[in-house]
């Protein structure tokens, strides 16, 4: 049986530095290959035998992982934040980084991160693009209101973004420079385009059979809407990756940073090591969910009585994570616990 070779891959936009080692740590080969499919295909034919690979998670990692994975015995993706703590050194270059990745893989110390299936990553890309479109639309709406305020025009802010009202407003406003009117018309056109794109993206996600049932189960939780459920499914992936709700809460960035030394513990603000997409969506959902969910409303009131509104919102967001994780794991719609009555 041929021995396994360990390959470290330092991935960049145009090039990939690689290092190939045996199980004993002997260097087989080092070099650089172009970050394109044709070059990688040729590189694969030159490998000395069966191999395991390790690469750092970057914006370029997805397609490279999908391309190389069928050719490897195993291909792992390293967590970049954890990797920095382990491989800190004075000397840092692409060849050295590739060698460190190979060594960490060889001795089974690679801080691996979860790599979701290709289908889920494709859907996640669509959802994140939709989020960007919505934020751009909000910026455009604020700009429209700002332009009217700059020239002292009177308008109804609740109706400003309606097509009929906007057309009437453009006809009756006075002493407004033509340049401002043109900018408002341009902003209105962009806003309509954003709305159409956003609806198409949501339709594509809604009709996907891979996640539809899972999303519908999560929406059985009062206060959890379609976007929140979609975000959870596509950002979490497999819910079994978390051993407890505390791990899920930490991943969502709903706990504070902790520093402890010599028996003294210091808590900071919310940790920056989190999934920012989930954190943003959960906090937004936590502000609205108590309006529809009696259990979350009671929790919010209890925490709010302590005098801090932000902490009350965080408590609701953490409880939402517990609900979402429980429904996801059980594969059954949410059922609220009924408090037992004592006769």
Coordinates of C-alpha atoms in Angstrom, one line a residue, residues 53-239:
X53 CA -4.6 18.2 1.9
X54 CA -5.1 21.2 4.1
X55 CA -6.0 24.8 3.0
X56 CA -6.9 28.0 4.8
X57 CA -10.5 29.3 4.5
X58 CA -10.5 32.3 2.2
X59 CA -12.9 33.9 -0.2
X60 CA -11.2 31.8 -2.9
X61 CA -11.4 28.5 -1.0
X62 CA -14.8 27.3 -2.2
X63 CA -14.2 26.5 -5.8
X64 CA -10.7 25.2 -5.1
X65 CA -12.1 22.8 -2.4
X66 CA -14.8 21.6 -4.8
X67 CA -12.3 21.0 -7.6
X68 CA -9.6 19.2 -5.5
X69 CA -11.9 17.2 -3.1
X70 CA -12.7 14.3 -5.5
X71 CA -8.9 13.7 -6.1
X72 CA -7.9 13.6 -2.4
X73 CA -8.2 11.0 0.2
X74 CA -9.3 13.8 2.5
X75 CA -9.2 17.6 2.1
X76 CA -9.6 19.8 5.2
X77 CA -10.2 23.6 5.5
X78 CA -8.4 25.3 8.4
X79 CA -10.0 28.0 10.5
X80 CA -8.0 31.2 9.7
X81 CA -8.5 32.7 13.2
X82 CA -7.3 29.6 15.0
X83 CA -4.5 29.1 12.6
X84 CA -3.0 32.5 13.4
X85 CA -2.6 31.5 17.0
X86 CA -0.9 28.3 16.2
X87 CA 1.4 29.3 13.4
X88 CA 2.6 32.7 14.7
X89 CA 6.2 33.2 13.7
X90 CA 8.7 35.8 12.7
X91 CA 9.2 34.4 9.3
X92 CA 6.1 34.4 7.2
X93 CA 5.8 33.8 3.5
X94 CA 3.7 31.7 1.1
X95 CA 6.1 28.7 1.1
X96 CA 6.5 28.7 4.9
X97 CA 2.7 29.0 5.3
X98 CA 2.1 26.0 3.0
X99 CA 4.7 24.0 5.0
X100 CA 3.1 24.8 8.3
X101 CA -0.3 23.7 7.0
X102 CA 1.3 20.4 5.8
X103 CA 2.9 19.9 9.2
X104 CA -0.3 20.7 11.2
X105 CA -2.2 18.2 9.0
X106 CA 0.5 15.6 9.3
X107 CA 0.4 15.6 13.2
X108 CA -3.4 16.0 13.3
X109 CA -3.3 19.5 14.9
X110 CA -5.1 21.4 12.1
X111 CA -7.8 23.7 13.5
X112 CA -10.5 22.5 11.1
X113 CA -13.6 24.5 10.2
X114 CA -16.9 23.3 8.8
X115 CA -17.2 23.2 5.0
X116 CA -20.9 23.0 4.0
X117 CA -22.1 21.1 0.9
X118 CA -21.8 22.9 -2.4
X119 CA -25.6 23.1 -2.8
X120 CA -26.0 24.9 0.5
X121 CA -23.1 27.3 -0.2
X122 CA -24.8 28.2 -3.5
X123 CA -28.0 29.1 -1.7
X124 CA -26.1 30.9 1.0
X125 CA -24.4 33.1 -1.6
X126 CA -27.9 34.0 -3.0
X127 CA -29.2 34.9 0.5
X128 CA -26.1 37.1 1.3
X129 CA -26.5 38.8 -2.0
X130 CA -30.2 39.5 -1.1
X131 CA -29.0 41.0 2.2
X132 CA -26.7 43.3 0.3
X133 CA -29.5 44.4 -2.0
X134 CA -31.8 45.2 0.9
X135 CA -29.1 47.3 2.6
X136 CA -28.4 49.2 -0.6
X137 CA -32.2 49.8 -1.0
X138 CA -32.3 51.2 2.6
X139 CA -29.4 53.5 1.8
X140 CA -31.2 54.7 -1.4
X141 CA -34.4 55.4 0.6
X142 CA -32.5 57.5 3.1
X143 CA -30.7 59.4 0.4
X144 CA -34.1 60.2 -1.3
X145 CA -35.4 61.7 2.0
X146 CA -32.1 63.5 2.5
X147 CA -32.3 65.2 -0.9
X148 CA -35.8 66.5 -0.2
X149 CA -34.7 67.8 3.2
X150 CA -31.7 69.6 1.7
X151 CA -34.0 71.7 -0.5
X152 CA -36.7 72.2 2.1
X153 CA -39.4 70.2 0.3
X154 CA -42.4 68.9 2.3
X155 CA -43.3 65.2 2.0
X156 CA -45.0 62.4 3.8
X157 CA -42.2 60.0 4.8
X158 CA -44.6 57.0 5.2
X159 CA -45.7 57.3 1.5
X160 CA -42.5 58.7 -0.1
X161 CA -41.4 55.3 -1.5
X162 CA -44.8 54.5 -3.1
X163 CA -44.8 54.9 -6.9
X164 CA -48.1 56.9 -7.1
X165 CA -47.3 59.3 -4.3
X166 CA -43.7 59.8 -5.6
X167 CA -45.0 60.8 -9.1
X168 CA -47.5 63.3 -7.5
X169 CA -44.7 64.7 -5.4
X170 CA -42.5 65.3 -8.3
X171 CA -45.3 67.3 -10.1
X172 CA -46.2 69.6 -7.2
X173 CA -42.9 70.3 -5.4
X174 CA -41.7 73.9 -6.0
X175 CA -38.4 75.6 -5.9
X176 CA -36.6 72.3 -6.2
X177 CA -33.5 72.4 -8.6
X178 CA -33.8 70.2 -11.7
X179 CA -30.6 68.4 -10.6
X180 CA -32.3 67.3 -7.4
X181 CA -35.3 66.0 -9.3
X182 CA -33.1 64.0 -11.6
X183 CA -31.3 62.5 -8.7
X184 CA -34.6 61.6 -7.1
X185 CA -35.9 60.0 -10.3
X186 CA -32.6 58.0 -10.6
X187 CA -32.9 56.9 -6.9
X188 CA -36.5 55.9 -7.5
X189 CA -35.5 53.8 -10.5
X190 CA -32.8 52.1 -8.6
X191 CA -35.1 51.4 -5.7
X192 CA -37.6 49.6 -8.0
X193 CA -34.8 47.6 -9.5
X194 CA -33.6 46.5 -6.1
X195 CA -37.1 45.5 -5.2
X196 CA -37.5 43.3 -8.2
X197 CA -34.1 41.6 -7.7
X198 CA -34.8 41.0 -4.0
X199 CA -38.1 39.3 -4.8
X200 CA -36.5 37.1 -7.5
X201 CA -33.8 36.0 -5.0
X202 CA -36.3 35.1 -2.3
X203 CA -38.4 33.2 -4.8
X204 CA -35.4 31.1 -5.8
X205 CA -34.7 30.3 -2.1
X206 CA -38.3 29.7 -1.3
X207 CA -38.8 27.1 -4.1
X208 CA -35.7 25.1 -3.3
X209 CA -36.8 21.6 -2.2
X210 CA -33.4 21.0 -0.4
X211 CA -34.3 23.4 2.4
X212 CA -38.1 24.0 2.1
X213 CA -39.3 21.6 4.8
X214 CA -36.6 22.6 7.2
X215 CA -37.4 26.3 6.8
X216 CA -41.2 25.6 7.3
X217 CA -40.5 23.8 10.6
X218 CA -38.4 26.7 11.9
X219 CA -41.2 29.1 11.0
X220 CA -43.5 27.2 13.3
X221 CA -41.8 29.1 16.1
X222 CA -43.9 32.2 16.8
X223 CA -41.8 35.3 15.9
X224 CA -39.5 33.5 13.4
X225 CA -40.1 34.7 9.9
X226 CA -39.0 33.3 6.5
X227 CA -35.8 35.3 6.3
X228 CA -34.7 34.4 9.8
X229 CA -35.4 30.7 9.1
X230 CA -33.5 30.9 5.8
X231 CA -30.6 32.6 7.4
X232 CA -30.4 30.0 10.2
X233 CA -30.5 27.0 7.7
X234 CA -28.0 28.4 5.3
X235 CA -25.5 29.8 7.8
X236 CA -25.6 26.9 10.3
X237 CA -25.7 24.0 7.8
X238 CA -25.9 20.9 9.9
X239 CA -27.2 21.7 13.4

